[in-house]
CSV table of C-alpha atoms in Angstrom, one decimal:
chain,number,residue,atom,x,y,z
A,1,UNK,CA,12.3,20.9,-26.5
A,2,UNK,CA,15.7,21.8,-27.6
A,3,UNK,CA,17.9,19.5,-25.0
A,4,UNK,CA,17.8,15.9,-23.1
A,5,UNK,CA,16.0,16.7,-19.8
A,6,UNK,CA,17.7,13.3,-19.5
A,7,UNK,CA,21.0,13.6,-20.3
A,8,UNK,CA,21.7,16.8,-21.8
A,9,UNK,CA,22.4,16.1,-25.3
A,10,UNK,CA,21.7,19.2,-27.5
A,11,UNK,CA,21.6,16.6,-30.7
A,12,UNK,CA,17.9,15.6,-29.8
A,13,UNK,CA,15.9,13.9,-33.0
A,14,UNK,CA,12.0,14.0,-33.8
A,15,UNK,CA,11.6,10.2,-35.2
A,16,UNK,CA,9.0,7.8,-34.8
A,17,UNK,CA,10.7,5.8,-32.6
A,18,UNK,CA,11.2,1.8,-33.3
A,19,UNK,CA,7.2,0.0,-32.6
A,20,UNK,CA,5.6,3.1,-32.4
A,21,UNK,CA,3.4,5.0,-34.4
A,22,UNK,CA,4.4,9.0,-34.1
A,23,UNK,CA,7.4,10.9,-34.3
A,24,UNK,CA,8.5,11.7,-30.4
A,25,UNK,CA,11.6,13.7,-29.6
A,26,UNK,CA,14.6,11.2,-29.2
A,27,UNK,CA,17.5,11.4,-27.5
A,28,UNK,CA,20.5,9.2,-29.4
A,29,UNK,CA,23.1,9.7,-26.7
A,30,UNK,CA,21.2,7.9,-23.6
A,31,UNK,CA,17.7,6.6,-25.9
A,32,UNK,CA,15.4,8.7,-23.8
A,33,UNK,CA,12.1,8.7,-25.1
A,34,UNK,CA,10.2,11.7,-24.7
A,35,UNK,CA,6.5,11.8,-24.7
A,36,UNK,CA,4.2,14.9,-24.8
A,37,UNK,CA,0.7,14.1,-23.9
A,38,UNK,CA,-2.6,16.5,-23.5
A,39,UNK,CA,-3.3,18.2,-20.2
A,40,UNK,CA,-6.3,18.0,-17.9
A,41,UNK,CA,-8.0,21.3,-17.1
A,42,UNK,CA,-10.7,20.6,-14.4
A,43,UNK,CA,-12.9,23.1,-12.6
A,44,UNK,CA,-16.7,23.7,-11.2
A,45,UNK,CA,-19.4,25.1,-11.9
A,46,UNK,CA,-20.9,26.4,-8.6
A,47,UNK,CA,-24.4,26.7,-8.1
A,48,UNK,CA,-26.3,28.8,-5.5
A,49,UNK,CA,-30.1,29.5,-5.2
A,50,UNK,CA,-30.9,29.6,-9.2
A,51,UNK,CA,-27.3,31.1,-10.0
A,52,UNK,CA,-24.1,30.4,-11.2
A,53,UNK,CA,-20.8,31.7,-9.9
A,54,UNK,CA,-18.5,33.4,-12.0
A,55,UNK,CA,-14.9,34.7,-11.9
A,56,UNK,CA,-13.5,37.8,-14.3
A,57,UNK,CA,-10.2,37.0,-15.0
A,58,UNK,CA,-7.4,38.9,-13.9
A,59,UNK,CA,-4.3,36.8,-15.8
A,60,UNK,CA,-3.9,36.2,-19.6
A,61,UNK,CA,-4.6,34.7,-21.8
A,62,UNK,CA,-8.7,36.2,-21.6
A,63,UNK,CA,-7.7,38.7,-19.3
A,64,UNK,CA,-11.5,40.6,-18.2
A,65,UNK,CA,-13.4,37.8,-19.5
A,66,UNK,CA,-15.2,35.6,-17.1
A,67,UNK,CA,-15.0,32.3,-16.7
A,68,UNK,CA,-15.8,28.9,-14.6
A,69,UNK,CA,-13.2,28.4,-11.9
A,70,UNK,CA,-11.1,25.9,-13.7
A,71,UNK,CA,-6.8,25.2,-14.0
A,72,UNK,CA,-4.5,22.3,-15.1
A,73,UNK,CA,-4.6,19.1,-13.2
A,74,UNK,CA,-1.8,18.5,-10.6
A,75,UNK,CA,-0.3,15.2,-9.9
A,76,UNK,CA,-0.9,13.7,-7.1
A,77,UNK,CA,-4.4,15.1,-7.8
A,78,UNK,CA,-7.6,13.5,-8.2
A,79,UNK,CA,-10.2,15.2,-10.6
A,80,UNK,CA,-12.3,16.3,-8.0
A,81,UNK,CA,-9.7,17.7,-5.5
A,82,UNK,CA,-8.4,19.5,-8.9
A,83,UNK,CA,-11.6,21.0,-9.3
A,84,UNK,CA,-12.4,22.2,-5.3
A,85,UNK,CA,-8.7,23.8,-5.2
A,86,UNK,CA,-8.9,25.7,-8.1
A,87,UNK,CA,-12.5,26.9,-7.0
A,88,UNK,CA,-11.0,27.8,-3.7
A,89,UNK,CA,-7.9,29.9,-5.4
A,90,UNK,CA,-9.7,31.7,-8.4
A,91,UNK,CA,-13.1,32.3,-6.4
A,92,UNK,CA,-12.4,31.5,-2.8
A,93,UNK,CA,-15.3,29.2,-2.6
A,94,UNK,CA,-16.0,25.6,-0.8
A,95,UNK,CA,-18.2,23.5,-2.9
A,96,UNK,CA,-20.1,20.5,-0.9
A,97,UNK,CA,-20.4,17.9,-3.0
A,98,UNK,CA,-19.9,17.8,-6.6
A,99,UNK,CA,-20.9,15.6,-9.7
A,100,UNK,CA,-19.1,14.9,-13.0
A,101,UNK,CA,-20.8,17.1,-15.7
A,102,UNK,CA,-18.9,17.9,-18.6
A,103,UNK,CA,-16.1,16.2,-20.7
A,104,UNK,CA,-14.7,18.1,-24.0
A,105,UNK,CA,-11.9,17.2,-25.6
A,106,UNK,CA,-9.7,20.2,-27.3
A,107,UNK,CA,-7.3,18.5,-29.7
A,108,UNK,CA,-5.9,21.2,-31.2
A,109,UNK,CA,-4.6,22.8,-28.2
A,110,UNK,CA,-4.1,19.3,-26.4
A,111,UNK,CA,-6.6,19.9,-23.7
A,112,UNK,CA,-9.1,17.9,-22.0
A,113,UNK,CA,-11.5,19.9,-20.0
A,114,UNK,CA,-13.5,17.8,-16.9
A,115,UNK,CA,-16.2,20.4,-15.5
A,116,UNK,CA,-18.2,19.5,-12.0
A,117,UNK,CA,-21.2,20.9,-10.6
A,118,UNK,CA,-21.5,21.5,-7.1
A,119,UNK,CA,-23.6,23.5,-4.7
A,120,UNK,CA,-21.9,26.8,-2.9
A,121,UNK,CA,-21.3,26.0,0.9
A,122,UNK,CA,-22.2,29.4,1.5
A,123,UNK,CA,-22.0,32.9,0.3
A,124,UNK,CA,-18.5,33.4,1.7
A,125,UNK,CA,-16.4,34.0,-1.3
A,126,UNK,CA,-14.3,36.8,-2.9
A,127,UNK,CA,-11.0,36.9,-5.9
A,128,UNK,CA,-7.9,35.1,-5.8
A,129,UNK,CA,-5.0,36.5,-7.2
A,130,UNK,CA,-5.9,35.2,-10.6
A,131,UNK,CA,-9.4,36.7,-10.7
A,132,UNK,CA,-10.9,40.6,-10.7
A,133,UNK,CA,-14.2,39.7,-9.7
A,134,UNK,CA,-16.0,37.1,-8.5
A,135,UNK,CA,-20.0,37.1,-8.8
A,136,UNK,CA,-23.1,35.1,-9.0
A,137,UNK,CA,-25.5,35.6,-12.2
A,138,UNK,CA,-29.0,35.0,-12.5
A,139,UNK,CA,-29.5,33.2,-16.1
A,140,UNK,CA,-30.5,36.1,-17.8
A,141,UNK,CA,-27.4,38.3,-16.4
A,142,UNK,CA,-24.7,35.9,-18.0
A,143,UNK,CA,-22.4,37.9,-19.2
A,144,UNK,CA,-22.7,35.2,-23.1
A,145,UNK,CA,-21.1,37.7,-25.3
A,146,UNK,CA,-17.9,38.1,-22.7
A,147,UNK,CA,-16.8,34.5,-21.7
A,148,UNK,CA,-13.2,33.1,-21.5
A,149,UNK,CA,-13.5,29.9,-23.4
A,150,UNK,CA,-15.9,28.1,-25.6
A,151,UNK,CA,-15.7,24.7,-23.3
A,152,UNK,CA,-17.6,27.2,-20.3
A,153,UNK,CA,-20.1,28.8,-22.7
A,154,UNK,CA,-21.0,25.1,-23.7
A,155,UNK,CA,-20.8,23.7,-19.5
A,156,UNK,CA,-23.1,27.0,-19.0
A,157,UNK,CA,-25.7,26.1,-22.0
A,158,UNK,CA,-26.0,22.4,-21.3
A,159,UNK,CA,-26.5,23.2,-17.3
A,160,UNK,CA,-29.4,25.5,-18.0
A,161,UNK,CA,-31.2,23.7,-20.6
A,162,UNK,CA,-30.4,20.5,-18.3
A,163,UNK,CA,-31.8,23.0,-15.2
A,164,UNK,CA,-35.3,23.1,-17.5
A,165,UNK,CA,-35.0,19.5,-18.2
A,166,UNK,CA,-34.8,18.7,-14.9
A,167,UNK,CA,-31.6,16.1,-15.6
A,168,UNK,CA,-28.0,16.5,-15.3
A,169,UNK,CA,-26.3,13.8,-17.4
A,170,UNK,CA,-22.5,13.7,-18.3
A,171,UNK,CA,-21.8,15.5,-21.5
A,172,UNK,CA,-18.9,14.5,-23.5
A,173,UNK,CA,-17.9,16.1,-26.8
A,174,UNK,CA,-15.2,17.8,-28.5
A,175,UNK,CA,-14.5,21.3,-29.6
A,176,UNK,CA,-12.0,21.5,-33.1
A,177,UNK,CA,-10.1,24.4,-34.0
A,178,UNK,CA,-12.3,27.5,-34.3
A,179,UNK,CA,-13.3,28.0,-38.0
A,180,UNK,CA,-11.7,31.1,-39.1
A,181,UNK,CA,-15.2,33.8,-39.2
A,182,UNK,CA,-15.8,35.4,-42.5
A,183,UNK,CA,-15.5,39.0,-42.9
A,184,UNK,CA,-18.9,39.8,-43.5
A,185,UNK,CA,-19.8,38.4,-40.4
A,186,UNK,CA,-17.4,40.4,-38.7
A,187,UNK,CA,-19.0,43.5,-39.9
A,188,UNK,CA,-16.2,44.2,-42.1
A,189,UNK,CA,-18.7,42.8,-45.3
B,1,UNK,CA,14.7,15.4,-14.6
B,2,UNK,CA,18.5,16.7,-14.6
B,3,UNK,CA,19.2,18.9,-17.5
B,4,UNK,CA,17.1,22.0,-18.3
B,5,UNK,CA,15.0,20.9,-22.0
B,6,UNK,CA,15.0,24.6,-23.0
B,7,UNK,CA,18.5,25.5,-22.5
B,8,UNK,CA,20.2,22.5,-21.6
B,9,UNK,CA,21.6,23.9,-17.9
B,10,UNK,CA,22.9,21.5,-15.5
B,11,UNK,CA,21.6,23.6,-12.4
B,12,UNK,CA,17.7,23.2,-12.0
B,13,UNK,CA,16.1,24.1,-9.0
B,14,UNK,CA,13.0,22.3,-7.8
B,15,UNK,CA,11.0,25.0,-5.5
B,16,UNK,CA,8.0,27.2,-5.6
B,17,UNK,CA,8.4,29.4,-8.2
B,18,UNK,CA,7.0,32.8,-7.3
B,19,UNK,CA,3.1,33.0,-7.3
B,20,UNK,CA,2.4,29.1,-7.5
B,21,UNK,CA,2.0,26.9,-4.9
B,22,UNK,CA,4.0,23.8,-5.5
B,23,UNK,CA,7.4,23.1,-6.3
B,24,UNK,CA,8.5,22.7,-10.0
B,25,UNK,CA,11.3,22.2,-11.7
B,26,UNK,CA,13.0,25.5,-12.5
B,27,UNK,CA,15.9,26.8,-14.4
B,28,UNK,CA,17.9,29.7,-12.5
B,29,UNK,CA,19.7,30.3,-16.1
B,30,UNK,CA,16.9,30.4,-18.6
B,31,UNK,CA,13.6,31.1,-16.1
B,32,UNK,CA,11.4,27.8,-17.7
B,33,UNK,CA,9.4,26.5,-15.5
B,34,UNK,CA,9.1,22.7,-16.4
B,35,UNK,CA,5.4,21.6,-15.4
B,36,UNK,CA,4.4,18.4,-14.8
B,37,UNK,CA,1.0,17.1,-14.8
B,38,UNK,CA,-1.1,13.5,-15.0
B,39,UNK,CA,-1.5,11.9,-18.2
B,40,UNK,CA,-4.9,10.4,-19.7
B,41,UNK,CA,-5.1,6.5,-20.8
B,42,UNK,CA,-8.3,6.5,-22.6
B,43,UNK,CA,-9.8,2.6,-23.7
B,44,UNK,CA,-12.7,0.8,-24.7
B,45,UNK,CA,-15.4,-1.9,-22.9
B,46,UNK,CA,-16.3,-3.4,-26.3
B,47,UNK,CA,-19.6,-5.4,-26.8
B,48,UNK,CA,-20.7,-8.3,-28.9
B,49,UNK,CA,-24.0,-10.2,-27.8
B,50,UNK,CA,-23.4,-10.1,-24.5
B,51,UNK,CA,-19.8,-10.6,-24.2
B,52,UNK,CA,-16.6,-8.5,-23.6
B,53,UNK,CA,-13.3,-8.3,-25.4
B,54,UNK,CA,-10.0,-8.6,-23.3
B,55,UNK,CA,-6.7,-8.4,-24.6
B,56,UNK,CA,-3.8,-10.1,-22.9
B,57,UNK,CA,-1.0,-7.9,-22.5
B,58,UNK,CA,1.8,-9.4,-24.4
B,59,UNK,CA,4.2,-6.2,-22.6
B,60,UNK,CA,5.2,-5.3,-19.1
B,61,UNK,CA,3.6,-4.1,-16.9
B,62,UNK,CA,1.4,-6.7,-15.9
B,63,UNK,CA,2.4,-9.0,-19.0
B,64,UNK,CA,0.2,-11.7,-19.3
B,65,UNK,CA,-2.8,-10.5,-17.5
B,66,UNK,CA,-6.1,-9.8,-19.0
B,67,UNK,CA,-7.1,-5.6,-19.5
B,68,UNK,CA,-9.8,-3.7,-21.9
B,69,UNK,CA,-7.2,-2.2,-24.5
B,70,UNK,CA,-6.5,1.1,-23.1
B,71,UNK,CA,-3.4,3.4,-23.2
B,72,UNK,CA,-1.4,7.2,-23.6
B,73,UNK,CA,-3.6,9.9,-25.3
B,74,UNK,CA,-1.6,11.5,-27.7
B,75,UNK,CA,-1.3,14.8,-28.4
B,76,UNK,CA,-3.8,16.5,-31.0
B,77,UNK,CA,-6.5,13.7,-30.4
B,78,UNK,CA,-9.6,13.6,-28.9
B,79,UNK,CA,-11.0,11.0,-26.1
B,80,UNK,CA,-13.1,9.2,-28.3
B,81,UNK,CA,-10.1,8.7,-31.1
B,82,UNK,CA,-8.1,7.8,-28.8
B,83,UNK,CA,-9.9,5.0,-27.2
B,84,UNK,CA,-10.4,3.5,-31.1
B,85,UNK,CA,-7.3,4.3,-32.0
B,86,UNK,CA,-5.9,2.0,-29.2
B,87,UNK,CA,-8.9,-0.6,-29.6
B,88,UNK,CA,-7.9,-0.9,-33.0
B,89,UNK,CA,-4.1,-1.3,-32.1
B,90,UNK,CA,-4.3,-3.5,-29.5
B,91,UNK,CA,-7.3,-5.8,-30.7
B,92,UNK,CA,-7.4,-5.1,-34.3
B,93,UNK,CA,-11.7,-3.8,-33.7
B,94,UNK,CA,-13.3,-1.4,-34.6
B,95,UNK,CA,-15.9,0.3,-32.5
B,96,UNK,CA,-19.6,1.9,-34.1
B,97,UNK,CA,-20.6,4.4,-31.8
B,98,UNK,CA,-19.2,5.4,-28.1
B,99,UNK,CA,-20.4,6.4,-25.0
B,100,UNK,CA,-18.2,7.8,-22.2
B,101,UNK,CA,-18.7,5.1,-19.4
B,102,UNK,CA,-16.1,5.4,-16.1
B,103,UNK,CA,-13.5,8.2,-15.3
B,104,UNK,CA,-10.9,7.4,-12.7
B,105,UNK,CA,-8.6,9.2,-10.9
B,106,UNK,CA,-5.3,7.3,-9.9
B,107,UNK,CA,-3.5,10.1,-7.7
B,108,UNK,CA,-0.3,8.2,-6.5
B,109,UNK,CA,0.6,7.1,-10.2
B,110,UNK,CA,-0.6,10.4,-11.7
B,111,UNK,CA,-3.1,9.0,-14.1
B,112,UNK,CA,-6.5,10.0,-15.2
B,113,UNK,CA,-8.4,6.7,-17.0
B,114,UNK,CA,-11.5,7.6,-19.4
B,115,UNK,CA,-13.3,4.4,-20.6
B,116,UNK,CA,-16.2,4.2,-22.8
B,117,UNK,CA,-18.6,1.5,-23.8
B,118,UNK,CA,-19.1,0.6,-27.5
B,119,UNK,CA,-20.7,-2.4,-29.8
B,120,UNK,CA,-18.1,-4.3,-31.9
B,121,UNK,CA,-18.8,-3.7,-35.5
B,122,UNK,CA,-17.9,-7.5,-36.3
B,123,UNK,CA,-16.2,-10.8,-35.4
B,124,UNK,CA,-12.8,-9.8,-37.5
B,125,UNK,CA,-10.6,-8.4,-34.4
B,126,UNK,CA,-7.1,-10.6,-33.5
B,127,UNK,CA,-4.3,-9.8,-31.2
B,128,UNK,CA,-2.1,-6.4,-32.1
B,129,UNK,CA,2.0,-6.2,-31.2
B,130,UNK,CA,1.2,-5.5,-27.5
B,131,UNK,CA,-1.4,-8.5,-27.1
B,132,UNK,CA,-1.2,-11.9,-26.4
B,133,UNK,CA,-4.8,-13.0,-27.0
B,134,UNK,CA,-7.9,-11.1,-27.8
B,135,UNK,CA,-11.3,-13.0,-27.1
B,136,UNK,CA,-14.9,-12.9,-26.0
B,137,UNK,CA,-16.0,-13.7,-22.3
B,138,UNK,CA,-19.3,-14.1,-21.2
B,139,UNK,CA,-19.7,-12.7,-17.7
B,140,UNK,CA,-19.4,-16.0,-15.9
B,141,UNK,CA,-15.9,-16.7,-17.7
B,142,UNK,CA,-14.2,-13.0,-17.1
B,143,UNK,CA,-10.8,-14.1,-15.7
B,144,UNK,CA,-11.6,-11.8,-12.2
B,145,UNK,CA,-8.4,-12.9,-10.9
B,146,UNK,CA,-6.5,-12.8,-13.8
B,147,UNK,CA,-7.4,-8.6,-14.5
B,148,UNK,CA,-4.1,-6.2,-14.9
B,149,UNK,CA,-5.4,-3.2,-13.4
B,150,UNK,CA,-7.8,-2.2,-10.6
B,151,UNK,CA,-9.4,0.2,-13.4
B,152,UNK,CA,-10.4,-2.4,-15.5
B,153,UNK,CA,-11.9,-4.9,-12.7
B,154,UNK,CA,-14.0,-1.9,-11.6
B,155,UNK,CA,-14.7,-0.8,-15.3
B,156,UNK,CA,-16.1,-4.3,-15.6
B,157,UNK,CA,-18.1,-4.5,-12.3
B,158,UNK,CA,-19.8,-1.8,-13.1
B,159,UNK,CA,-20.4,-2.3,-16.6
B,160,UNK,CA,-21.9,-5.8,-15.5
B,161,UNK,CA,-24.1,-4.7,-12.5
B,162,UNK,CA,-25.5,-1.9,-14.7
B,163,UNK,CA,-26.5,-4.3,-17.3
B,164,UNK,CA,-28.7,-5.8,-14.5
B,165,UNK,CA,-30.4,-3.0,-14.1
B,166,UNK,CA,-30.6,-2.0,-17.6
B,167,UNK,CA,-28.9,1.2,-17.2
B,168,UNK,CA,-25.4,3.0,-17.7
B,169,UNK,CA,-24.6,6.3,-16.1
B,170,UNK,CA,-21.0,7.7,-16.5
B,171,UNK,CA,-19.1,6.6,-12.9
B,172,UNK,CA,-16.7,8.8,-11.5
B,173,UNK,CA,-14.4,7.9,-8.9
B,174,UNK,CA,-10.7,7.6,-7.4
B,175,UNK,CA,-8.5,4.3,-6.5
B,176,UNK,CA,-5.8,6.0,-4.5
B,177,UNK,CA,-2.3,3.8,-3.5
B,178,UNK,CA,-3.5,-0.1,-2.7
B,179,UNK,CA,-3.2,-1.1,1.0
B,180,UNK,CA,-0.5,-3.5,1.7
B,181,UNK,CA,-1.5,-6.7,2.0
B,182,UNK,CA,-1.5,-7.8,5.5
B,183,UNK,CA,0.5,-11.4,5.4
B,184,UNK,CA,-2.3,-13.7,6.6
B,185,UNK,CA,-4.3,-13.0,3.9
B,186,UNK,CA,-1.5,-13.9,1.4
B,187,UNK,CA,-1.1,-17.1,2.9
B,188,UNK,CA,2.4,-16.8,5.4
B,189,UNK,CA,0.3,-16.4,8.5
């Protein structure tokens, strides 16, 4: 943020302003305040006879890793209408009903994931624009070593440990900033 | 928004930019697309021996009415710290553990609320800068009509009926735009 969205002023200040708590980007020509807050990413997890659905991606950043049809929250959106469009764009799929499943919090990257399950309507799907592929896997096929994002290799693990458990509760949790990985266990050791 | 915050350009367009599916704000001079997207107020149902702590807003809106404290996630926290960060600002109490408790989705003011449930860790708690009040109700003495937000009535509802049956799932739902009342039932029929 360089200039007043508000007002134009190029002289924008990063103070805390007066009664807060956190430095915001100021504007001292017309006193706009302006807040940065995380984003909501919400998306599915779509289940159909014992499998999961899966989409490749097609865009950065992950491009040819697969993921859980997910994207940023609209407004005007609720979470679960969030959730079936994105399903519908990256995967072309309709999802019946669906149930709140897992909550993770990414600080560092200011991002709240909100994951759903929900059953396939049918087997009618195919890629959107954003995806290469879209498939369903078994367990045993997930592709573990080639997902997108940590927050859908932990929605994946909790659903089929849950599967086995016969329970779905929420999960909520947080994922920090990746530890950097020491050489030797990159294979450079 | 008037002015673009990259480049400070007088001219943004709002339209679809190419590939997307909603309009945005964009700016013909610098290519920014300025995305907007719902923000997260996260908050706490705190517990002592059977009662719940309510602050009295001492700030608009809804000044004077009873909530749960509650506000803004910042940027580069969790859900968790946020909801004791703003239990601690707003009632001066601290929280043991938490448990994620009711996620609402308020389309038509682009909102996402995340409330959890957690025991008060002692007696010493007192009104921050934005409070009033801060006290303990019993259930029969929760000010019903006295509540600033349809979140936190059905937060408490919820939280009170699932005491009764001695069991506290996470609740997801939506409160989309309130009907207008119809005059009778405000009394000029």
């Amino acid at each position: 943020m360089k200039f007043c969205s508000h007002c134009g002023s190029a002289t924008l200040e990063f103070r805390i302003p007066d009664g807060d708590s956190l430095p915001r980007h100021v504007c001292p020509a017309c006193q706009t305040i302006h807040y940065q807050n995380p984003k909501v990413v919400v998306g599915c997890l779509p289940e159909w006879e014992g499998k999961v659905l899966l989409c490749k991606r097609a865009i950065e950043p992950r491009c040819g890793l697969w993921t859980l049809p997910a994207g940023f929250l609209e407004n005007g959106e609720t979470l679960v209408a969030g959730a079936l469009r994105e399903t519908m764009e990256e995967a072309g799929a309709r999802i019946g009903s669906t149930t709140l499943y897992t909550v993770i919090s990414l600080p560092h990257i200011n991002q709240i994931y909100v994951m759903f399950r929900g059953r396939l309507e049918s087997l009618d799907f195919g890629a959107g624009p954003e995806s290469l592929e879209v498939c369903l896997f078994q367990e045993e096929d997930v592709p573990w070593d080639e997902l997108a994002f940590r927050t859908i290799t932990r929605t994946l693990r909790n659903y089929f440990l849950d599967r086995k458990l016969g329970h779905f509760p929420v999960h909520e949790s947080a994922l920090e900033r990746r530890a950097p990985i020491a050489p030797e266990i990159m294979g450079a050791g």
